CSV table of C-alpha atoms and ligand atoms in Angstrom, one decimal:
chain,number,residue,atom,x,y,z
A,1008,MET,CA,0.0,0.0,0.0
A,1009,THR,CA,1.4,3.4,-0.9
A,1010,GLY,CA,-0.2,6.3,1.0
A,1011,ILE,CA,-0.2,9.4,-1.0
A,1012,ALA,CA,-0.3,13.2,0.0
A,1013,MET,CA,-0.7,15.5,-2.7
A,1014,LEU,CA,-0.2,19.2,-3.0
A,1015,GLY,CA,-2.4,21.0,-5.3
A,1016,ALA,CA,-5.9,20.4,-6.6
A,1017,GLY,CA,-5.7,22.3,-10.0
A,1018,PHE,CA,-5.5,21.0,-13.5
A,1019,ILE,CA,-2.7,18.8,-13.0
A,1020,GLY,CA,-3.4,17.4,-9.5
A,1021,GLN,CA,-6.7,16.2,-10.8
A,1022,MET,CA,-5.0,14.3,-13.6
A,1023,HIS,CA,-2.7,12.6,-11.1
A,1024,ALA,CA,-5.5,11.7,-8.6
A,1025,GLN,CA,-7.5,10.1,-11.3
A,1026,SER,CA,-4.4,8.4,-12.6
A,1027,PHE,CA,-3.1,7.0,-9.3
A,1028,LEU,CA,-6.6,5.4,-9.0
A,1029,SER,CA,-6.4,3.9,-12.5
A,1030,ALA,CA,-3.0,2.5,-12.1
A,1031,ALA,CA,-4.3,0.0,-9.6
A,1032,MET,CA,-6.1,-1.5,-12.4
A,1033,SER,CA,-3.3,-2.4,-14.6
A,1034,ARG,CA,-3.3,-6.1,-15.8
A,1035,GLY,CA,0.4,-7.0,-15.2
A,1036,SER,CA,1.8,-9.0,-12.4
A,1037,ASP,CA,3.4,-5.8,-11.1
A,1038,ARG,CA,0.3,-4.7,-9.2
A,1039,VAL,CA,0.1,-1.5,-7.2
A,1040,ASN,CA,-1.8,-0.3,-4.4
A,1041,PRO,CA,-2.2,3.5,-4.2
A,1042,GLU,CA,-4.3,5.3,-1.4
A,1043,LEU,CA,-5.2,8.9,-1.8
A,1044,ASP,CA,-4.8,9.9,1.8
A,1045,VAL,CA,-4.3,13.8,2.1
A,1046,LEU,CA,-5.0,16.5,-0.4
A,1047,ILE,CA,-3.1,19.8,0.5
A,1048,GLU,CA,-4.6,23.2,-0.6
A,1049,LEU,CA,-4.5,27.0,-0.2
A,1050,PRO,CA,-7.2,28.0,2.3
A,1051,GLN,CA,-8.7,30.3,-0.4
A,1052,ASN,CA,-9.2,27.2,-2.7
A,1053,SER,CA,-11.2,25.4,0.1
A,1054,ASP,CA,-14.1,24.8,-2.2
A,1055,LEU,CA,-12.1,23.3,-5.1
A,1056,ALA,CA,-10.1,21.1,-2.6
A,1057,ARG,CA,-13.2,19.6,-1.1
A,1058,GLU,CA,-14.8,18.9,-4.4
A,1059,VAL,CA,-11.7,17.4,-5.8
A,1060,ALA,CA,-11.1,15.2,-2.5
A,1061,GLY,CA,-14.7,14.0,-2.7
A,1062,ARG,CA,-14.5,13.2,-6.4
A,1063,TYR,CA,-11.2,10.9,-6.0
A,1064,GLY,CA,-11.7,9.8,-2.4
A,1065,PHE,CA,-9.0,11.6,-0.7
A,1066,ARG,CA,-9.4,10.8,3.1
A,1067,GLN,CA,-8.6,14.3,4.2
A,1068,VAL,CA,-8.2,17.9,3.2
A,1069,VAL,CA,-5.5,20.0,4.7
A,1070,LEU,CA,-5.8,23.8,4.2
A,1071,ASP,CA,-3.5,25.2,6.9
A,1072,GLY,CA,-0.1,24.4,5.2
A,1073,TRP,CA,2.0,21.5,4.3
A,1074,ALA,CA,4.6,21.6,7.0
A,1075,ASP,CA,2.8,19.5,9.7
A,1076,THR,CA,1.5,17.0,7.4
A,1077,LEU,CA,4.2,15.6,5.1
A,1078,ALA,CA,6.0,13.6,7.9
A,1079,ARG,CA,2.8,11.8,9.1
A,1080,ASP,CA,2.8,7.9,9.4
A,1081,GLY,CA,0.8,6.4,6.7
A,1082,ILE,CA,2.1,8.8,4.0
A,1083,ASP,CA,4.6,7.1,1.7
A,1084,LEU,CA,4.6,9.4,-1.5
A,1085,PHE,CA,4.3,13.0,-1.8
A,1086,VAL,CA,3.1,14.3,-5.0
A,1087,ASN,CA,3.7,17.9,-5.9
A,1088,ALA,CA,1.1,19.3,-8.3
A,1089,GLY,CA,1.5,22.9,-7.1
A,1090,PRO,CA,2.9,26.0,-9.1
A,1091,ASN,CA,6.7,25.8,-9.9
A,1092,SER,CA,7.2,28.4,-6.8
A,1093,ALA,CA,5.9,25.6,-4.5
A,1094,HIS,CA,8.1,22.8,-5.9
A,1095,LEU,CA,11.2,23.2,-3.8
A,1096,ALA,CA,10.4,23.7,-0.1
A,1097,PRO,CA,7.7,21.1,0.4
A,1098,THR,CA,9.5,18.3,-1.8
A,1099,VAL,CA,12.7,18.7,0.1
A,1100,ALA,CA,10.6,18.6,3.4
A,1101,ALA,CA,8.9,15.4,2.3
A,1102,ALA,CA,12.2,13.8,1.2
A,1103,ASP,CA,13.9,14.8,4.6
A,1104,ALA,CA,10.8,13.1,6.4
A,1105,GLY,CA,11.7,9.8,4.3
A,1106,LYS,CA,8.9,10.1,1.9
A,1107,HIS,CA,9.3,9.4,-1.7
A,1108,VAL,CA,8.6,12.3,-4.0
A,1109,PHE,CA,7.0,12.9,-7.5
A,1110,CYS,CA,7.2,16.4,-8.6
A,1111,GLU,CA,5.6,18.1,-11.8
A,1112,LYS,CA,7.8,19.7,-14.4
A,1113,PRO,CA,9.6,22.0,-14.6
A,1114,LEU,CA,11.2,20.6,-11.6
A,1115,ALA,CA,11.9,24.3,-10.4
A,1116,ARG,CA,11.9,27.8,-11.6
A,1117,THR,CA,15.6,28.0,-12.4
A,1118,ALA,CA,18.6,25.6,-12.8
A,1119,ASP,CA,19.9,26.8,-9.2
A,1120,GLU,CA,16.6,25.8,-7.6
A,1121,ALA,CA,16.4,22.5,-9.5
A,1122,TYR,CA,19.8,21.7,-8.5
A,1123,ARG,CA,19.4,22.3,-4.8
A,1124,LEU,CA,16.2,20.3,-5.1
A,1125,TRP,CA,17.9,17.4,-6.8
A,1126,LYS,CA,20.7,17.3,-4.6
A,1127,ALA,CA,18.7,17.6,-1.3
A,1128,VAL,CA,16.3,14.9,-2.4
A,1129,ASP,CA,18.9,12.6,-3.8
A,1130,ALA,CA,20.9,12.8,-0.4
A,1131,SER,CA,17.9,11.7,1.5
A,1132,GLY,CA,17.9,8.3,-0.2
A,1133,VAL,CA,14.3,8.4,-1.3
A,1134,THR,CA,12.7,7.4,-4.7
A,1135,HIS,CA,12.3,10.7,-6.9
A,1136,MET,CA,10.4,11.0,-10.2
A,1137,CYS,CA,9.9,14.3,-12.3
A,1138,ALA,CA,6.7,14.2,-14.2
A,1139,PHE,CA,8.1,14.4,-17.8
A,1140,LEU,CA,4.9,12.9,-19.5
A,1141,HIS,CA,6.1,12.4,-22.9
A,1142,ARG,CA,8.3,9.6,-21.7
A,1143,PHE,CA,5.2,7.8,-21.0
A,1144,VAL,CA,3.6,8.2,-24.6
A,1145,PRO,CA,3.9,4.8,-26.2
A,1146,ALA,CA,4.8,6.1,-29.7
A,1147,LEU,CA,7.5,8.2,-28.2
A,1148,ARG,CA,8.8,5.1,-26.4
A,1149,HIS,CA,8.6,3.2,-29.5
A,1150,ALA,CA,10.5,5.9,-31.3
A,1151,ARG,CA,13.3,5.7,-28.6
A,1152,ASN,CA,13.4,2.0,-29.2
A,1153,MET,CA,13.7,2.4,-33.1
A,1154,VAL,CA,16.5,5.0,-32.6
A,1155,HIS,CA,18.4,3.0,-30.0
A,1156,ALA,CA,18.1,-0.2,-32.2
A,1157,GLY,CA,19.7,1.9,-35.1
A,1158,GLU,CA,16.8,1.7,-37.4
A,1159,LEU,CA,17.3,5.4,-38.3
A,1160,GLY,CA,21.0,5.1,-38.6
A,1161,GLU,CA,23.1,7.9,-37.3
A,1162,ILE,CA,20.8,10.7,-36.0
A,1163,LEU,CA,21.2,14.0,-37.6
A,1164,HIS,CA,18.5,16.2,-36.6
A,1165,TYR,CA,16.1,16.5,-33.6
A,1166,ARG,CA,13.2,19.1,-34.7
A,1167,SER,CA,10.3,19.9,-32.4
A,1168,GLN,CA,7.5,22.5,-31.9
A,1169,PHE,CA,5.2,22.8,-29.0
A,1170,LEU,CA,2.4,25.5,-29.8
A,1171,LEU,CA,-0.7,26.1,-27.9
A,1172,ASP,CA,-2.9,29.2,-27.2
A,1173,MET,CA,-2.7,29.7,-23.5
A,1174,HIS,CA,-4.7,33.1,-23.4
A,1175,GLU,CA,-7.1,33.0,-20.5
A,1176,PRO,CA,-10.7,33.9,-21.8
A,1177,ASP,CA,-10.7,37.0,-19.4
A,1178,GLY,CA,-7.4,38.1,-20.5
A,1179,SER,CA,-6.0,37.5,-17.0
A,1180,LEU,CA,-2.4,36.3,-16.3
A,1181,SER,CA,-2.0,33.4,-14.0
A,1182,TRP,CA,1.2,32.4,-12.0
A,1183,ARG,CA,2.7,30.5,-15.1
A,1184,PHE,CA,3.1,34.0,-16.9
A,1185,SER,CA,5.2,35.5,-14.0
A,1186,ARG,CA,8.8,35.1,-14.2
A,1187,ALA,CA,9.1,35.3,-10.3
A,1188,ASP,CA,6.3,32.5,-9.8
A,1189,ALA,CA,7.2,30.2,-12.7
A,1190,GLY,CA,10.6,30.9,-14.1
A,1191,GLY,CA,10.6,30.4,-17.8
A,1192,GLY,CA,7.5,30.7,-19.8
A,1193,ALA,CA,7.3,28.9,-23.0
A,1194,THR,CA,10.9,27.7,-22.2
A,1195,GLY,CA,10.2,26.4,-18.8
A,1196,ASP,CA,6.5,25.3,-19.4
A,1197,LEU,CA,6.3,24.0,-22.9
A,1198,GLY,CA,10.0,23.7,-24.0
A,1199,SER,CA,11.0,21.7,-20.9
A,1200,HIS,CA,8.8,18.7,-22.3
A,1201,HIS,CA,10.6,18.7,-25.7
A,1202,ILE,CA,14.0,19.3,-24.2
A,1203,ASP,CA,13.4,16.2,-22.2
A,1204,VAL,CA,12.4,14.3,-25.2
A,1205,ALA,CA,15.5,15.2,-27.2
A,1206,ARG,CA,17.6,14.0,-24.2
A,1207,PHE,CA,15.3,10.8,-23.8
A,1208,ILE,CA,15.5,9.8,-27.5
A,1209,VAL,CA,18.7,11.5,-29.0
A,1210,GLY,CA,21.2,12.9,-26.6
A,1211,GLU,CA,22.1,15.4,-24.0
A,1212,VAL,CA,22.1,19.1,-25.1
A,1213,GLU,CA,25.6,20.6,-25.2
A,1214,GLU,CA,25.1,24.1,-26.6
A,1215,VAL,CA,22.4,26.5,-27.7
A,1216,CYS,CA,21.6,29.8,-29.3
A,1217,ALA,CA,18.2,31.1,-29.0
A,1218,SER,CA,15.8,34.0,-29.4
A,1219,THR,CA,12.7,34.8,-27.1
A,1220,ARG,CA,9.7,37.2,-27.5
A,1221,THR,CA,7.0,38.3,-25.1
A,1222,TRP,CA,3.9,40.0,-26.4
A,1223,LEU,CA,1.6,39.8,-23.4
A,1224,LYS,CA,1.1,42.8,-21.2
A,1225,ASN,CA,0.2,43.4,-17.4
A,1226,PRO,CA,-3.0,45.4,-17.0
A,1227,ASP,CA,-1.0,48.6,-16.6
A,1228,GLY,CA,0.3,48.1,-20.0
A,1229,SER,CA,3.8,47.0,-18.8
A,1230,ALA,CA,5.7,43.8,-19.5
A,1231,ASP,CA,7.5,43.7,-16.1
A,1232,ASN,CA,7.9,40.2,-14.7
A,1233,ILE,CA,6.2,38.5,-17.7
A,1234,ASN,CA,8.3,35.5,-18.8
A,1235,ASP,CA,8.8,34.5,-22.4
A,1236,ASP,CA,5.8,33.9,-24.7
A,1237,SER,CA,7.8,32.2,-27.4
A,1238,PHE,CA,11.3,30.9,-28.1
A,1239,SER,CA,13.1,29.3,-30.9
A,1240,ALA,CA,16.4,27.5,-30.2
A,1241,ILE,CA,19.1,25.9,-32.0
A,1242,GLY,CA,21.1,23.4,-30.2
A,1243,ARG,CA,23.8,20.8,-30.7
A,1244,LEU,CA,23.3,17.3,-29.0
A,1245,ASP,CA,26.2,15.2,-27.6
A,1246,ASN,CA,26.1,12.7,-30.5
A,1247,GLY,CA,26.7,15.6,-32.9
A,1248,ALA,CA,23.0,16.1,-34.0
A,1249,LEU,CA,21.6,19.4,-34.7
A,1250,ALA,CA,18.4,20.3,-32.6
A,1251,THR,CA,15.9,23.1,-33.5
A,1252,ILE,CA,13.2,23.4,-30.7
A,1253,GLU,CA,10.3,25.9,-30.9
A,1254,ALA,CA,7.6,26.7,-28.5
A,1255,SER,CA,5.1,29.4,-28.0
A,1256,ARG,CA,1.9,29.9,-25.8
A,1257,VAL,CA,0.3,32.8,-27.9
A,1258,PRO,CA,-0.6,31.5,-31.4
A,1259,ALA,CA,-4.5,31.8,-31.6
A,1260,GLY,CA,-4.6,29.0,-34.3
A,1261,HIS,CA,-2.8,26.3,-32.2
A,1262,ALA,CA,-4.9,24.5,-29.7
A,1263,LEU,CA,-2.3,21.8,-29.1
A,1264,THR,CA,0.4,21.3,-31.5
A,1265,GLY,CA,3.1,19.1,-30.4
A,1266,ARG,CA,5.4,17.8,-33.3
A,1267,ILE,CA,8.5,16.0,-33.0
A,1268,GLU,CA,10.7,14.8,-35.9
A,1269,ILE,CA,14.0,13.0,-36.0
A,1270,ASP,CA,16.1,12.6,-39.2
A,1271,GLY,CA,18.7,9.8,-39.3
A,1272,THR,CA,21.1,8.6,-42.1
A,1273,LYS,CA,18.4,5.7,-42.8
A,1274,GLY,CA,15.1,7.5,-42.4
A,1275,THR,CA,12.9,10.2,-40.5
A,1276,LEU,CA,10.5,9.5,-37.8
A,1277,ALA,CA,7.5,12.1,-37.3
A,1278,PHE,CA,5.2,12.4,-34.3
A,1279,SER,CA,2.2,14.6,-33.6
A,1280,MET,CA,0.6,15.0,-30.4
A,1281,LEU,CA,-2.8,15.2,-32.2
A,1282,ARG,CA,-2.3,11.8,-33.6
A,1283,MET,CA,-0.6,10.3,-30.5
A,1284,ASN,CA,-1.0,6.6,-31.6
A,1285,GLU,CA,0.9,6.9,-34.7
A,1286,LEU,CA,4.5,7.2,-35.9
A,1287,VAL,CA,5.2,8.3,-39.6
A,1288,PHE,CA,8.5,6.5,-40.7
A,1289,THR,CA,9.9,7.6,-44.0
A,1290,GLU,CA,12.9,5.7,-45.5
A,1291,PRO,CA,14.9,6.6,-48.6
A,1292,GLY,CA,13.1,5.8,-51.9
A,1293,LYS,CA,9.9,4.8,-50.0
A,1294,GLY,CA,6.9,6.9,-49.2
A,1295,PRO,CA,5.9,7.7,-45.8
A,1296,ARG,CA,4.6,4.6,-43.6
A,1297,THR,CA,2.4,5.0,-41.0
A,1298,ILE,CA,3.0,2.7,-37.9
A,1299,ALA,CA,0.0,2.5,-35.4
A,1300,ILE,CA,1.3,2.1,-32.0
A,1301,THR,CA,-1.6,0.0,-30.9
A,1302,LEU,CA,-0.4,-3.6,-30.8
A,1303,GLY,CA,0.1,-5.6,-27.7
A,1304,THR,CA,3.8,-5.8,-28.3
A,1305,HIS,CA,4.2,-2.1,-28.3
A,1306,PRO,CA,4.9,-0.1,-24.9
A,1307,TYR,CA,2.1,-0.3,-22.6
A,1308,GLY,CA,0.0,-2.2,-25.2
A,1309,ARG,CA,-1.5,-4.7,-22.7
A,1310,PHE,CA,-1.7,-2.3,-19.8
A,1311,PHE,CA,-5.6,-1.8,-19.6
A,1312,LEU,CA,-7.1,-4.7,-21.4
A,1313,PRO,CA,-6.1,-8.0,-23.2
A,1314,VAL,CA,-5.2,-7.5,-26.8
A,1315,GLY,CA,-6.5,-10.3,-29.2
A,1316,ILE,CA,-9.6,-11.0,-30.9
A,1317,GLN,CA,-11.1,-7.7,-29.5
A,1318,GLY,CA,-8.5,-5.8,-31.5
A,1319,ALA,CA,-5.9,-3.2,-30.5
A,1320,HIS,CA,-7.4,-0.1,-29.4
A,1321,SER,CA,-5.8,3.4,-29.3
A,1322,ILE,CA,-4.7,5.2,-26.1
A,1323,GLY,CA,-5.1,8.9,-25.0
A,1324,TRP,CA,-3.4,11.5,-23.1
A,1325,ARG,CA,-4.9,10.6,-19.9
A,1326,ASP,CA,-3.9,7.0,-20.3
A,1327,CYS,CA,-0.2,8.1,-20.4
A,1328,PHE,CA,-0.7,9.6,-16.9
A,1329,VAL,CA,-1.9,6.5,-15.7
A,1330,PHE,CA,1.4,4.8,-17.2
A,1331,GLN,CA,3.4,7.5,-15.2
A,1332,ALA,CA,1.7,6.9,-12.2
A,1333,HIS,CA,2.0,3.2,-12.4
A,1334,HIS,CA,5.7,3.8,-12.9
A,1335,MET,CA,6.2,5.8,-9.9
A,1336,LEU,CA,4.4,3.3,-7.8
A,1337,GLN,CA,6.1,0.3,-9.4
A,1338,ALA,CA,9.5,2.1,-8.2
A,1339,ILE,CA,8.2,2.5,-4.6
A,1340,GLU,CA,6.4,-0.9,-4.2
A,1341,HIS,CA,8.5,-3.3,-6.4
A,1342,GLY,CA,11.9,-1.5,-6.3
A,1343,ALA,CA,12.0,-1.1,-10.0
A,1344,PRO,CA,14.2,1.8,-11.3
A,1345,VAL,CA,12.7,5.3,-12.2
A,1346,GLY,CA,15.3,5.8,-14.9
A,1347,PRO,CA,15.9,5.5,-17.8
A,1348,ASP,CA,12.2,5.2,-18.7
A,1349,GLY,CA,11.1,7.7,-16.4
A,1350,ALA,CA,12.7,11.0,-15.6
A,1351,THR,CA,14.7,11.4,-12.2
A,1352,PHE,CA,15.1,14.6,-10.4
A,1353,GLU,CA,18.6,14.7,-11.9
A,1354,ASP,CA,16.8,14.7,-15.5
A,1355,GLY,CA,14.6,17.5,-14.2
A,1356,TYR,CA,17.7,19.4,-13.1
A,1357,ARG,CA,19.5,18.8,-16.5
A,1358,VAL,CA,16.4,20.1,-18.3
A,1359,ALA,CA,16.2,23.3,-16.1
A,1360,GLU,CA,20.0,23.9,-16.9
A,1361,VAL,CA,19.2,23.8,-20.7
A,1362,VAL,CA,16.2,26.2,-20.2
A,1363,ASP,CA,18.4,28.6,-18.3
A,1364,THR,CA,21.0,28.4,-21.0
A,1365,ILE,CA,18.3,29.1,-23.6
A,1366,LEU,CA,17.3,32.2,-21.8
A,1367,ARG,CA,20.9,33.3,-21.3
A,1368,ALA,CA,21.8,32.8,-25.0
A,1369,ALA,CA,18.7,34.8,-26.1
A,1370,GLU,CA,20.3,37.6,-24.0
A,1371,SER,CA,23.7,37.5,-25.2
A,1372,ARG,CA,22.5,36.6,-28.9
A,1373,ALA,CA,25.5,34.2,-28.9
A,1374,PHE,CA,26.0,30.3,-28.6
A,1375,GLU,CA,26.2,29.2,-25.0
A,1376,LYS,CA,27.6,26.0,-23.7
A,1377,VAL,CA,25.4,24.1,-21.3
A,1378,THR,CA,27.3,23.3,-18.0
A,1379,TYR,CA,25.8,20.6,-16.1
A,1380,ARG,CA,26.7,20.6,-12.4
A,1381,SER,CA,27.4,17.2,-10.9
B,1478,NAD,N1,3.1,17.2,-17.1
B,1478,NAD,C1,2.2,18.1,-17.9
B,1478,NAD,O1,1.8,17.9,-18.9
B,1478,NAD,C2,1.7,19.4,-17.1
B,1478,NAD,C3,0.5,20.1,-17.6
B,1478,NAD,C4,0.1,21.2,-16.8
B,1478,NAD,C5,0.8,21.5,-15.7
B,1478,NAD,N2,2.0,20.9,-15.3
B,1478,NAD,C6,2.6,21.3,-14.2
B,1478,NAD,O2,1.9,21.1,-12.9
B,1478,NAD,C7,2.1,22.2,-11.9
B,1478,NAD,C8,0.7,22.7,-11.6
B,1478,NAD,O3,0.0,23.2,-12.8
B,1478,NAD,P1,-1.5,23.5,-12.8
B,1478,NAD,O4,-1.9,23.7,-14.2
B,1478,NAD,O5,-2.1,22.3,-12.2
B,1478,NAD,O6,-1.7,24.6,-12.0
B,1478,NAD,P2,-3.0,25.2,-11.3
B,1478,NAD,O7,-2.9,26.6,-10.9
B,1478,NAD,O8,-4.1,24.7,-12.0
B,1478,NAD,O9,-3.2,24.3,-9.9
B,1478,NAD,C9,-2.1,24.6,-8.8
B,1478,NAD,C10,-2.7,24.4,-7.5
B,1478,NAD,O10,-1.9,24.5,-6.4
B,1478,NAD,C11,-2.5,25.2,-5.4
B,1478,NAD,N3,-1.3,25.7,-4.5
B,1478,NAD,C12,-0.5,26.6,-4.7
B,1478,NAD,N4,0.5,27.0,-3.8
B,1478,NAD,C13,0.1,26.2,-2.9
B,1478,NAD,C14,0.5,25.6,-1.5
B,1478,NAD,N5,1.6,26.3,-1.1
B,1478,NAD,N6,0.0,24.8,-0.9
B,1478,NAD,C15,-1.1,24.0,-1.4
B,1478,NAD,N7,-1.7,24.3,-2.7
B,1478,NAD,C16,-1.0,25.2,-3.5
B,1478,NAD,C17,-3.3,26.2,-6.1
B,1478,NAD,O11,-4.2,26.8,-5.1
B,1478,NAD,C18,-3.9,25.5,-7.3
B,1478,NAD,O12,-5.1,25.0,-7.0
B,1478,NAD,C19,2.9,23.1,-12.6
B,1478,NAD,O13,4.4,22.8,-12.2
B,1478,NAD,C20,2.9,22.9,-14.0
B,1478,NAD,O14,4.1,23.3,-14.8
B,1478,NAD,C21,2.3,19.8,-16.0
């Protein structure tokens, strides 16, 4: 049994709550037993907290701070689904109390903060995972298997775009638009996902140059403290591949565009988040071939249902959260490793270092080397 305390009943906290419940319904022999114990929220969000707790069956809602809660007996795992500014202190406190920790991405607002978080948690000896969800998209897992098996040959290019319109309908700016509260904007919020995919499938980022833009304004017309709305970066990966990574949260025509392409000497793989059960593989002299990642032999193909005469059905974004939750629980309950399939806090730190280097390069208008601390 894994007793769970979760901070944050917002968008992603709700995703995690339903995912932990569903993770218990996997078909494999590696069964897991999560128990939603405590939901921690701010007092001003008490209605939301109670509604979410009731919906998913949390035993208790805590509204007067996390400090007295995290060390309690019966809590084995702390899930941090709070805003980026609330990632460091409670996660370190939970790890210091001997609780395993699962923290949303980006791991922290800056590389310095992410480094402190990784080092403190690692020193405590608990199991840690950062929620880079793309690692649990079966098509991207399959893409990684193909790349690592040499089916694309030597990798030449990694190319990605993450574009979505994040304007609030009422024009307000939430915490994620604030440099002080969130750290990077499009870089930290969206870019961090695709930077991690580059590292997961191809290789570590060694140097970058970049440009950023901010169009949004505060109600007083200034842009003070608003982080980047968009960025485009060119990078070099440690295997010599050239990476181009672009993200933006302001294009009105993009509800959710997530494209990733990998070119190798033997062929090109293309993935689109809107067709997340497919990979398009193009080899020299052949037209594009769509591979449906829905077979029982594909990653997570047999997780929910038997695959056989009933066919092989597609999966969705929510399912990937279940795979991620199951991975975290499996690490705790069965001693399975978090990496390399899941992202550890070291991965979270390394991505934060790339994000900071992109922002630095946008200022210096020059190539900047990414310097990783050990
Ligand atoms: N993996 C993904 O695809 C994905 C998608 C969206 C968001 N996220 C990440 O999830 C995190 C949360 O994002 P969100 O969209 O759910 O935000 P949100 O604003 O919807 O929810 C955050 C919640 O945390 C609560 N909170 C803030 N400070 C708190 C504190 N000190 N104690 C208790 N509760 C507190 C807020 O009241 C709010 O309800 C961010 O780090 C974000 O980057 C990840």
